[in-house]
Coordinates of C-alpha atoms and ligand atoms in Angstrom, one line a residue:
X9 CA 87.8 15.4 192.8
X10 CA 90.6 16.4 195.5
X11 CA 92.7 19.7 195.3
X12 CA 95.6 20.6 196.4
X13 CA 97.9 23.8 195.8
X14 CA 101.2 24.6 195.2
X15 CA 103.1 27.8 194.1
X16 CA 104.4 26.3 190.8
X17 CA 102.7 23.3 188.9
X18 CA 105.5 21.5 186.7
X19 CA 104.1 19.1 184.0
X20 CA 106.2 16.8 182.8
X21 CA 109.4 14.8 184.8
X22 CA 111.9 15.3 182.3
X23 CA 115.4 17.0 182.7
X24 CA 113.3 20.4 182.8
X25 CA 111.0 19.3 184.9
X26 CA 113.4 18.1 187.4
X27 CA 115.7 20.5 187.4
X28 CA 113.4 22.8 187.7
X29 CA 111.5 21.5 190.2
X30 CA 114.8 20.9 192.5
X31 CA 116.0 24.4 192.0
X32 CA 112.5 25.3 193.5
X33 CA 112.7 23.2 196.1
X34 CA 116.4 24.9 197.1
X35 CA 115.0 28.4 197.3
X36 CA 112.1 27.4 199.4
X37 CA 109.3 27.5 196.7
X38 CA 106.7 25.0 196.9
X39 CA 106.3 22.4 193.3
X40 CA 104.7 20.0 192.5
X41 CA 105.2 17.7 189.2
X42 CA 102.8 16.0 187.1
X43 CA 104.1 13.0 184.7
X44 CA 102.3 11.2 182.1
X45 CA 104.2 8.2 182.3
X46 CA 106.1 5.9 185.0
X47 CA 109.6 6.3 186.1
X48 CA 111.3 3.8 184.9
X49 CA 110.0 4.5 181.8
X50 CA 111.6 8.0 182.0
X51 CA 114.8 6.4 183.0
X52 CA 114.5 3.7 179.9
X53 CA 114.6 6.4 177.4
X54 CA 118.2 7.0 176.1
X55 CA 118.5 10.6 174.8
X56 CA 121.6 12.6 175.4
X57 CA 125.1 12.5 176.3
X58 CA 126.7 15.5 176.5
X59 CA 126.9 18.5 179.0
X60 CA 127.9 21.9 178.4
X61 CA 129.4 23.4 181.7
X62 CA 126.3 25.9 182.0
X63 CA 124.1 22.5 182.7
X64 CA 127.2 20.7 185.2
X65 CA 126.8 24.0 186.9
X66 CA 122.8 24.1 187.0
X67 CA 123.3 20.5 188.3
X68 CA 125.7 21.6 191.2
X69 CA 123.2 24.7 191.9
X70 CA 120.6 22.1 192.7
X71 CA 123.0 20.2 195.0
X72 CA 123.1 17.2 192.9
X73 CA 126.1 17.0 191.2
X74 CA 128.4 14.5 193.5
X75 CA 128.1 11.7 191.1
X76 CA 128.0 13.5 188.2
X77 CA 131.7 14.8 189.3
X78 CA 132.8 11.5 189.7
X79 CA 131.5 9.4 187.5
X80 CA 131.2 12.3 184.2
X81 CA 134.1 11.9 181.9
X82 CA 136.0 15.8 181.0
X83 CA 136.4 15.9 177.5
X84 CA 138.2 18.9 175.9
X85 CA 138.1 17.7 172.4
X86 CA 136.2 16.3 169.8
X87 CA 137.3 14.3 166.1
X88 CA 136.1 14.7 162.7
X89 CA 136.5 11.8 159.9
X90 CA 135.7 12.6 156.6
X91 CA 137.4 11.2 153.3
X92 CA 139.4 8.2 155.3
X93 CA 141.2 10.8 157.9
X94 CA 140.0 12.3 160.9
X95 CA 141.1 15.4 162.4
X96 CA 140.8 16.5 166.5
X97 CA 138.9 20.1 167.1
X98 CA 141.0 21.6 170.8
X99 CA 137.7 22.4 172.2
X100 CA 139.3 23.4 175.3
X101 CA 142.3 25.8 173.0
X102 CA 139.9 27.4 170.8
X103 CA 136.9 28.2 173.0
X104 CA 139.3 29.5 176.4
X105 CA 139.4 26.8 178.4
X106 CA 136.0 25.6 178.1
X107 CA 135.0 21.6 177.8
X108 CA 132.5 19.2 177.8
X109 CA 131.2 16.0 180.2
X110 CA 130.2 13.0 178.8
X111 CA 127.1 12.1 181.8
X112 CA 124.3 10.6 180.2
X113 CA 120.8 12.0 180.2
X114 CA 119.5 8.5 182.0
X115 CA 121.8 9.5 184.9
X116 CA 121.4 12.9 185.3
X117 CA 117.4 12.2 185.4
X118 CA 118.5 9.5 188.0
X119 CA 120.3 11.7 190.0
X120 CA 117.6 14.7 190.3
X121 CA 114.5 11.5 190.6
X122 CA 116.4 10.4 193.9
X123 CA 117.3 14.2 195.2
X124 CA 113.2 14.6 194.7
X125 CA 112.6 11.1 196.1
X126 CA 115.2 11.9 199.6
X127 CA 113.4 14.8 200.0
X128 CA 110.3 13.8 200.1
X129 CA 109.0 16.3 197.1
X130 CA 105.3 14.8 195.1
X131 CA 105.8 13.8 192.0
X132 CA 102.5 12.2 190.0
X133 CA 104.1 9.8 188.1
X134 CA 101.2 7.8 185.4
X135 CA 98.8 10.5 185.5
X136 CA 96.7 10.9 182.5
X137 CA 94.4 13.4 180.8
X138 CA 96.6 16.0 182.3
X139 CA 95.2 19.3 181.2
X140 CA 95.9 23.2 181.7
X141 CA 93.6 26.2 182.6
X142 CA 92.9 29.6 183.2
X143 CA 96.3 30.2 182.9
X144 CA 95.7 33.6 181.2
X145 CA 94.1 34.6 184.7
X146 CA 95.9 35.1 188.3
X147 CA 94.5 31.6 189.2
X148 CA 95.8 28.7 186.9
X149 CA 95.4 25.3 187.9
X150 CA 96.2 22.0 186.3
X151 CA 93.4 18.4 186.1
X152 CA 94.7 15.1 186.2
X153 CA 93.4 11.9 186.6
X154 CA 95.1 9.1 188.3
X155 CA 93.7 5.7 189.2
X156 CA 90.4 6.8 188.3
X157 CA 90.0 9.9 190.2
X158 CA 90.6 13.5 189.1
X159 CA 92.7 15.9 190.9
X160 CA 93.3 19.2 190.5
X161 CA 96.2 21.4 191.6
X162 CA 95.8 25.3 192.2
X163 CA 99.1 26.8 191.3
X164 CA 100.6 30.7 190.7
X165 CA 102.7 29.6 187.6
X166 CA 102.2 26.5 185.4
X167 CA 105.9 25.6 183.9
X168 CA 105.2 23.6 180.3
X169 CA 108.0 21.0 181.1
X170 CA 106.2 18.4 178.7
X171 CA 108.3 17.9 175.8
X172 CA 108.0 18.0 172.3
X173 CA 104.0 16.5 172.5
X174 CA 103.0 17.4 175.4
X175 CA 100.1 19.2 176.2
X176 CA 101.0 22.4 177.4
X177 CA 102.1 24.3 173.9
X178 CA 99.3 22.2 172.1
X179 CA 96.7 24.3 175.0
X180 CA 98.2 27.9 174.2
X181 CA 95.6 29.5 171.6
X182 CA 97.2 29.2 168.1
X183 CA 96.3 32.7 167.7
X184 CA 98.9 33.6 170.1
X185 CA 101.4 31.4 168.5
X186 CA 103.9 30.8 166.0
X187 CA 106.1 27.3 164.9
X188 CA 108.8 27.3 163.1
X189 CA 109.6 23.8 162.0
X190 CA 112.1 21.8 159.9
X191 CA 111.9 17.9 159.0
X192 CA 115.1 16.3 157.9
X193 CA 114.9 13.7 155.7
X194 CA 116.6 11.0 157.4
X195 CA 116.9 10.1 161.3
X196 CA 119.1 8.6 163.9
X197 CA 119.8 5.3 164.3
X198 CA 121.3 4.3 167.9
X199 CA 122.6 1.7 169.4
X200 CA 123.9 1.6 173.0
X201 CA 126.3 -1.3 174.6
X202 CA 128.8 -2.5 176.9
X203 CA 131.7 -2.3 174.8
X204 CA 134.8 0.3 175.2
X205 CA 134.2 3.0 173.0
X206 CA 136.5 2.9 169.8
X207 CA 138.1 6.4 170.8
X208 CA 139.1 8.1 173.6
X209 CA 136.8 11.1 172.1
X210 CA 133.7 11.4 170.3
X211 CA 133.8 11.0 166.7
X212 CA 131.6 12.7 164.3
X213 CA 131.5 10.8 160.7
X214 CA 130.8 12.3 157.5
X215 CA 130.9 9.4 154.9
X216 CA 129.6 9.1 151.5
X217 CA 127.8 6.1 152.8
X218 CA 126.3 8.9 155.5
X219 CA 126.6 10.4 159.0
X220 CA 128.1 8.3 161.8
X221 CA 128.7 9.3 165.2
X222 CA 130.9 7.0 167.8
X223 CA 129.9 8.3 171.2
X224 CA 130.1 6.6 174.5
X225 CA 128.4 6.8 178.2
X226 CA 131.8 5.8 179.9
X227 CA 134.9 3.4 179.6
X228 CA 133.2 0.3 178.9
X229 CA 129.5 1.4 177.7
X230 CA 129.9 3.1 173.6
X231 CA 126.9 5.0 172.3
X232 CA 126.9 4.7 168.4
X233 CA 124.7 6.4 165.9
X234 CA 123.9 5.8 162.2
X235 CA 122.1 8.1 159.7
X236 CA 119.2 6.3 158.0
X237 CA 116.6 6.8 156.0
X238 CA 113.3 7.9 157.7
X239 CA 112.0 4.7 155.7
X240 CA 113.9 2.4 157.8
X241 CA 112.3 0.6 161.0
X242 CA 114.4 -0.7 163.8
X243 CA 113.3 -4.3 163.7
X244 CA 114.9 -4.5 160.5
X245 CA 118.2 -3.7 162.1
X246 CA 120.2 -6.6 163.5
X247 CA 122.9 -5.8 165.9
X248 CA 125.5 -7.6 163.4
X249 CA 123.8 -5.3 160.1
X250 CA 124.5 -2.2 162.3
X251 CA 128.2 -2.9 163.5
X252 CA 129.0 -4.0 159.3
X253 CA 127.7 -0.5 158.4
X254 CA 129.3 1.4 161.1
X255 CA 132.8 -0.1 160.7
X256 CA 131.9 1.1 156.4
X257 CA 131.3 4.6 157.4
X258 CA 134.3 4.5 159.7
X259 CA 138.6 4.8 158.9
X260 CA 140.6 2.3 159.0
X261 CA 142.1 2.7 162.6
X262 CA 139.1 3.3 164.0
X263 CA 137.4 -0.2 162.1
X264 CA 140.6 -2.1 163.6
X265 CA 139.6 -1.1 167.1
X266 CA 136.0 -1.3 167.1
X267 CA 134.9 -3.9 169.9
X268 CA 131.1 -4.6 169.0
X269 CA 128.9 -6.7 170.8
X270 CA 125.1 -7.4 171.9
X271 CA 122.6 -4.0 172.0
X272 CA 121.3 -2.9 174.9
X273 CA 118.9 -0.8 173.1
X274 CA 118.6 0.7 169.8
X275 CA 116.1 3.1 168.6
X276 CA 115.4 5.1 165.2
X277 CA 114.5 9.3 166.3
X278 CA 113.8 11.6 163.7
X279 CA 115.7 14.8 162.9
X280 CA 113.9 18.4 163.5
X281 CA 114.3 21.8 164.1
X282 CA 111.2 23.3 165.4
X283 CA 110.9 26.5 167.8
X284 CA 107.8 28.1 169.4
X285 CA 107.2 31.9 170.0
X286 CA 106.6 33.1 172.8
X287 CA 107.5 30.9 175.4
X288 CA 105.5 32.5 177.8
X289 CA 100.9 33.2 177.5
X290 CA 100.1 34.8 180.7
X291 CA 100.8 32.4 184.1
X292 CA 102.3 29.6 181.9
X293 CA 106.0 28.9 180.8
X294 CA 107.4 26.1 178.2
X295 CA 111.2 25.3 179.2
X296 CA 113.2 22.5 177.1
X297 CA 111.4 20.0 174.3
X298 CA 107.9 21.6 174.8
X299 CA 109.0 25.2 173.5
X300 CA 111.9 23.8 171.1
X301 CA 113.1 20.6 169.1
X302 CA 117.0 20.7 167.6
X303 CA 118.5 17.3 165.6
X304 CA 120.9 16.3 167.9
X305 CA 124.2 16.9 165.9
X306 CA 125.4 19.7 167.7
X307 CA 124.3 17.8 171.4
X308 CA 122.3 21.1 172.3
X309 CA 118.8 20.1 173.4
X310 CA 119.3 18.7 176.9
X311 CA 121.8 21.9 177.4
X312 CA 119.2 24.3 175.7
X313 CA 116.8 22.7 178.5
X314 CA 118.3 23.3 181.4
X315 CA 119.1 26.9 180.6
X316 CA 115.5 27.6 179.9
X317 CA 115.3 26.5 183.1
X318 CA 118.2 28.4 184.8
X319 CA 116.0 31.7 182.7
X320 CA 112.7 30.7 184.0
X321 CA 114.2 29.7 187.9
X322 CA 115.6 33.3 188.4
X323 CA 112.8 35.0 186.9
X324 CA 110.5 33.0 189.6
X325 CA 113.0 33.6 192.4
X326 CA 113.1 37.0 191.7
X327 CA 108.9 37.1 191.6
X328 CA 108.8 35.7 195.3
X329 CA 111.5 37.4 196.7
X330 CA 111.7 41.1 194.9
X331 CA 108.0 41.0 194.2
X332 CA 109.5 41.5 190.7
X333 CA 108.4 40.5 187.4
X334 CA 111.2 41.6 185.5
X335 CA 112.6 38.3 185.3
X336 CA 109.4 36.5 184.4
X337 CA 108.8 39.1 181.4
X338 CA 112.1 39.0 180.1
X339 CA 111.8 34.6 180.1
X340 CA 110.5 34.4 176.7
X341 CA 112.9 37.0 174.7
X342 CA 115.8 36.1 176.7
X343 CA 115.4 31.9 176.1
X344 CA 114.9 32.7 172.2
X345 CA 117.9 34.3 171.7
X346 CA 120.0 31.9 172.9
X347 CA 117.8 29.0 171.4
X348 CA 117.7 30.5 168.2
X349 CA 121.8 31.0 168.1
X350 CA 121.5 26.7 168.8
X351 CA 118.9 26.3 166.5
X352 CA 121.3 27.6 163.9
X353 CA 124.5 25.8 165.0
X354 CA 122.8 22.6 165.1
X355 CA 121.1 23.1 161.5
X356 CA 124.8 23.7 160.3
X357 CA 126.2 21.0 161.5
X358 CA 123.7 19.0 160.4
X359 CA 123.9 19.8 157.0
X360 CA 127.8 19.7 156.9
X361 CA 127.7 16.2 157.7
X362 CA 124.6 14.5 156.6
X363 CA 124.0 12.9 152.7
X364 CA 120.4 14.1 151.4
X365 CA 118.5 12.4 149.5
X366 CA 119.0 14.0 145.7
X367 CA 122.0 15.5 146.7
X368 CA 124.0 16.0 143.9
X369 CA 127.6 14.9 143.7
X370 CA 129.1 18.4 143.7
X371 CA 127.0 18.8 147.5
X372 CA 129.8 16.4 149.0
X373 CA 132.6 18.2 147.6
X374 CA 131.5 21.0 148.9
X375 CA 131.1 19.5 152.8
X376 CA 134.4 18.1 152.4
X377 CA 135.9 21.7 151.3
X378 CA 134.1 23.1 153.7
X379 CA 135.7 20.6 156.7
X380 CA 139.0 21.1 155.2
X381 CA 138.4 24.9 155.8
X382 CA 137.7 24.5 159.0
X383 CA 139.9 22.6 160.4
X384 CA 143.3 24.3 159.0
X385 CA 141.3 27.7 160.2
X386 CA 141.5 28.9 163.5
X387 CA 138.4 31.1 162.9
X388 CA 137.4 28.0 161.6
X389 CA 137.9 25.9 164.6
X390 CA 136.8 28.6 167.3
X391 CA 133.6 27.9 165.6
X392 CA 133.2 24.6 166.1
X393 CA 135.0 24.9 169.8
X394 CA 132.6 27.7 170.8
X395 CA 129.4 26.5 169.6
X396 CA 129.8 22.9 170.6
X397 CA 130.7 24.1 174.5
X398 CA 127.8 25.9 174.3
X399 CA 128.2 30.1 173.5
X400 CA 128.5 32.5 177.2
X401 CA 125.3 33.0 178.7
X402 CA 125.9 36.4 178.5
X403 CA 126.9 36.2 174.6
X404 CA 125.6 38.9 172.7
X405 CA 125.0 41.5 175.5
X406 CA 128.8 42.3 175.8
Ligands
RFL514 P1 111.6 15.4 177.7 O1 112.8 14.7 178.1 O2 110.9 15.0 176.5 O3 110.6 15.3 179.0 C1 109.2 15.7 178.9 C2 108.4 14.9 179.9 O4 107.1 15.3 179.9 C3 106.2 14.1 179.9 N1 104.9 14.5 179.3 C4 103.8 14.7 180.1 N2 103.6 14.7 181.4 C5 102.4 14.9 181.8 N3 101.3 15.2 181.0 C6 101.5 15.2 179.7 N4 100.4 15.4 178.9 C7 102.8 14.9 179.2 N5 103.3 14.9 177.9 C8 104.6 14.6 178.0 C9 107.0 13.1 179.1 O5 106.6 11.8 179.4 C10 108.4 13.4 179.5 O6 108.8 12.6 180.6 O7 111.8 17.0 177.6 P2 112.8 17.9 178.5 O8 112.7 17.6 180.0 O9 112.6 19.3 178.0 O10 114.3 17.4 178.1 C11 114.8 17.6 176.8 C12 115.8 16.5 176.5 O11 115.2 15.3 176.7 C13 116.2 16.6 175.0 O12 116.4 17.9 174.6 C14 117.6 15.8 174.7 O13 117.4 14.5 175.0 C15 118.0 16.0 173.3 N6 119.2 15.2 172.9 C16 120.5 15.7 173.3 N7 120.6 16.8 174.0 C17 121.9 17.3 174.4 O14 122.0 18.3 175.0 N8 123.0 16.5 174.1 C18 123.0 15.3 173.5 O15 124.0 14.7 173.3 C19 121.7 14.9 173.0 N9 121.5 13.8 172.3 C20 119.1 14.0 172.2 C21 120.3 13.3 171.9 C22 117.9 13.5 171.9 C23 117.8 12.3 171.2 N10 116.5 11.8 170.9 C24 116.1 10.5 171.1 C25 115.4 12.8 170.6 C26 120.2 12.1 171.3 C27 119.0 11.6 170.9 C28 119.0 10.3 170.1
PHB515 C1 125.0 10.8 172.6 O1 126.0 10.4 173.2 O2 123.9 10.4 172.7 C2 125.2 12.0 171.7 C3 126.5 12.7 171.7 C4 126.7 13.7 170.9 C5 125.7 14.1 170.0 C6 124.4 13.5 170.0 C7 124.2 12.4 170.9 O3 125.9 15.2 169.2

């Protein structure tokens, strides 16, 4: 066994992780990161799309947001089809000159991997059996094993990075614990290629044949999503059978300009809300995936991630350089609120624009009312516009 020690032991090399750990590295606080699985596979994954300007800013705090700048696409407004016409929500108007950046997850991960990599930071990648301890005491430390040989990292702080099952929550007694936890019936079909996407602007679809959602990655790469039934497997999904049901869900403009062409990937995830309390059992933290789980309607998780993070960073900060735990004891309370006020937004939007199974014909009626309200509202579209760009850090302490 060899041993090592660092002042905060990061599992998991996610967004969370990452950021985190790059943060740390910018205020001169030692981390090291521990990650099940390889890089590229971390990079293969295709998750989310969307930034709120909290997480461009967190990027740019940890010096790595050049490419993001130039390469991110500034939207300021998003569509909504439902009943064969689609109306544009003014995110920018009706949330005060806030918008969002389309910057994929895969290169935002990139872009924090090869900060770490130029700077010579450790990061275990494909280490296994990765396990927690004594975190309830002043001396936690983390086991791995890697190539046959376990190591073990003395830390102060362990930060639960890990994702939805990983095994930092799974080690916190459940006595201490409490899940809250919705399944939706139905999950996300995606299909990513290089083909210019149909609009200029996302589209979110609500179609009695079920949710679509045209998104995109930049100019000439489209990101499209279909709602399907959790019975469903991806094999049994041709490229041609998803573009026939997409351009069915879609209007007619929209159908006209669709370019389709050969997947790059596609993938089936499930639908979920799920949120842990506390966040925080003595010397250890969970920040993103690990502590919470939204379906991805509202494009919150990644942005709910990184301002655990931001939460967790300054409380940490303020530990090594006040002496101060104030930061660190407020971490839990202060993340839930604003995950909770997600949570809901995303379960919302969700159900405005999904079919359930045994809904009855009255339930899309209602949606579409519901839409129509919205959007000839401007209460009704501040909603939308300030959700979606992601509600003030400081919301609900003014
Ligand atoms: P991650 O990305 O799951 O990373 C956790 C990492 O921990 C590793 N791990 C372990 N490492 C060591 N030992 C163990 N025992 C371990 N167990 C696990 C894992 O291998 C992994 O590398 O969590 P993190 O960092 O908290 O990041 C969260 C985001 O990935 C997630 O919230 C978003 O992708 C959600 N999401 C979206 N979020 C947005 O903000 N905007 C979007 O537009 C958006 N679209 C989406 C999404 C998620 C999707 N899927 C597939 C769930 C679209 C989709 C389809
Ligand atoms: C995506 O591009 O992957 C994406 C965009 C918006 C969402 C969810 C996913 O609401």
């Amino acid at each position: 066994m060899t041993t090592t020690r660092t002042q905060v032991a990061i599992v998991g090399a996610g967004p969370s992780g990452l950021l985190l750990g790059q943060l740390l590295h910018k205020a001169g606080i030692d981390a090291v990161i521990v990650e099940r699985v390889s890089g590229d596979y971390v990079l293969g994954r295709i998750r989310a799309g969307i930034l709120e300007q909290v997480c461009i800013d967190l990027m740019d705090e940890a010096g790595v947001g050049a490419r993001m700048h130039r390469e991110g696409l500034v939207h300021g407004g998003i569509e909504m089809l439902w009943d064969g016409r689609r109306h544009r929500v003014d995110l920018n108007r009706y949330s005060g000159g806030k918008n969002v950046m389309v910057y994929g997850q895969t290169e935002l991960t990139r872009d924090l991997m090869d900060a770490r990599a130029a700077a010579g930071l450790t990061t275990v990648y494909e280490a296994h059996h990765t396990a927690v301890h004594d975190f309830d005491t002043a001396r936690p430390y983390v086991t791995y094993v890697k190539n046959g040989v376990t190591h073990r990292i003395d830390c102060d702080f362990i930060a639960g990075c890990d994702g939805f099952h990983g095994v930092c929550r799974a080690s916190a007694p459940r006595s201490a614990i409490r899940e809250y936890e919705k399944v939706y019936p139905f999950g996300w079909l995606g299909l990513l290629s290089d083909t210019p996407p149909v609009c200029d602007e996302l589209i979110y679809v609500n179609s009695e044949r079920g949710f679509a959602l045209c998104s995109q990655r930049s100019k000439t790469r489209s990101r499209y999503y279909l709602q399907v039934p959790l019975t469903h497997h991806v094999e049994d999904w041709s490229d041609d059978a998803f573009w026939q049901e997409l351009r069915l869900r879609l209007d007619d403009e929209a159908r006209e300009r669709l370019v389709t062409g050969p997947s790059l990937e596609k993938s089936i995830a499930p639908l979920r809300s799920f949120v842990t309390e506390p966040l925080r059992f003595g010397r250890m933290f969970l920040a993103g995936d690990a502590g919470h789980i939204v379906p991805p309607t509202g494009a919150k998780g990644l942005n709910l991630a990184a301002t655990d993070v931001k939460y967790l960073f300054d409380g940490l900060v303020q530990h090594y350089r006040e002496r101060s735990d104030a930061g660190l004891d407020a971490y839990s309370a202060k993340a839930l609120a604003r995950i909770w006020r997600a949570e809901r937004f995303s379960w919302w939007f969700t159900q405005l624009m999904h079919r359930f199974p045994h809904d009855e014909q009255i339930t899309a009626k209602f949606q579409h009312a519901e839409l129509d309200y919205l959007m000839h509202s401007e209460a009704g579209l501040r909603t939308i516009a300030e959700n979606y760009v992601g509600l003030p850090l400081d919301f609900g302490q003014r």
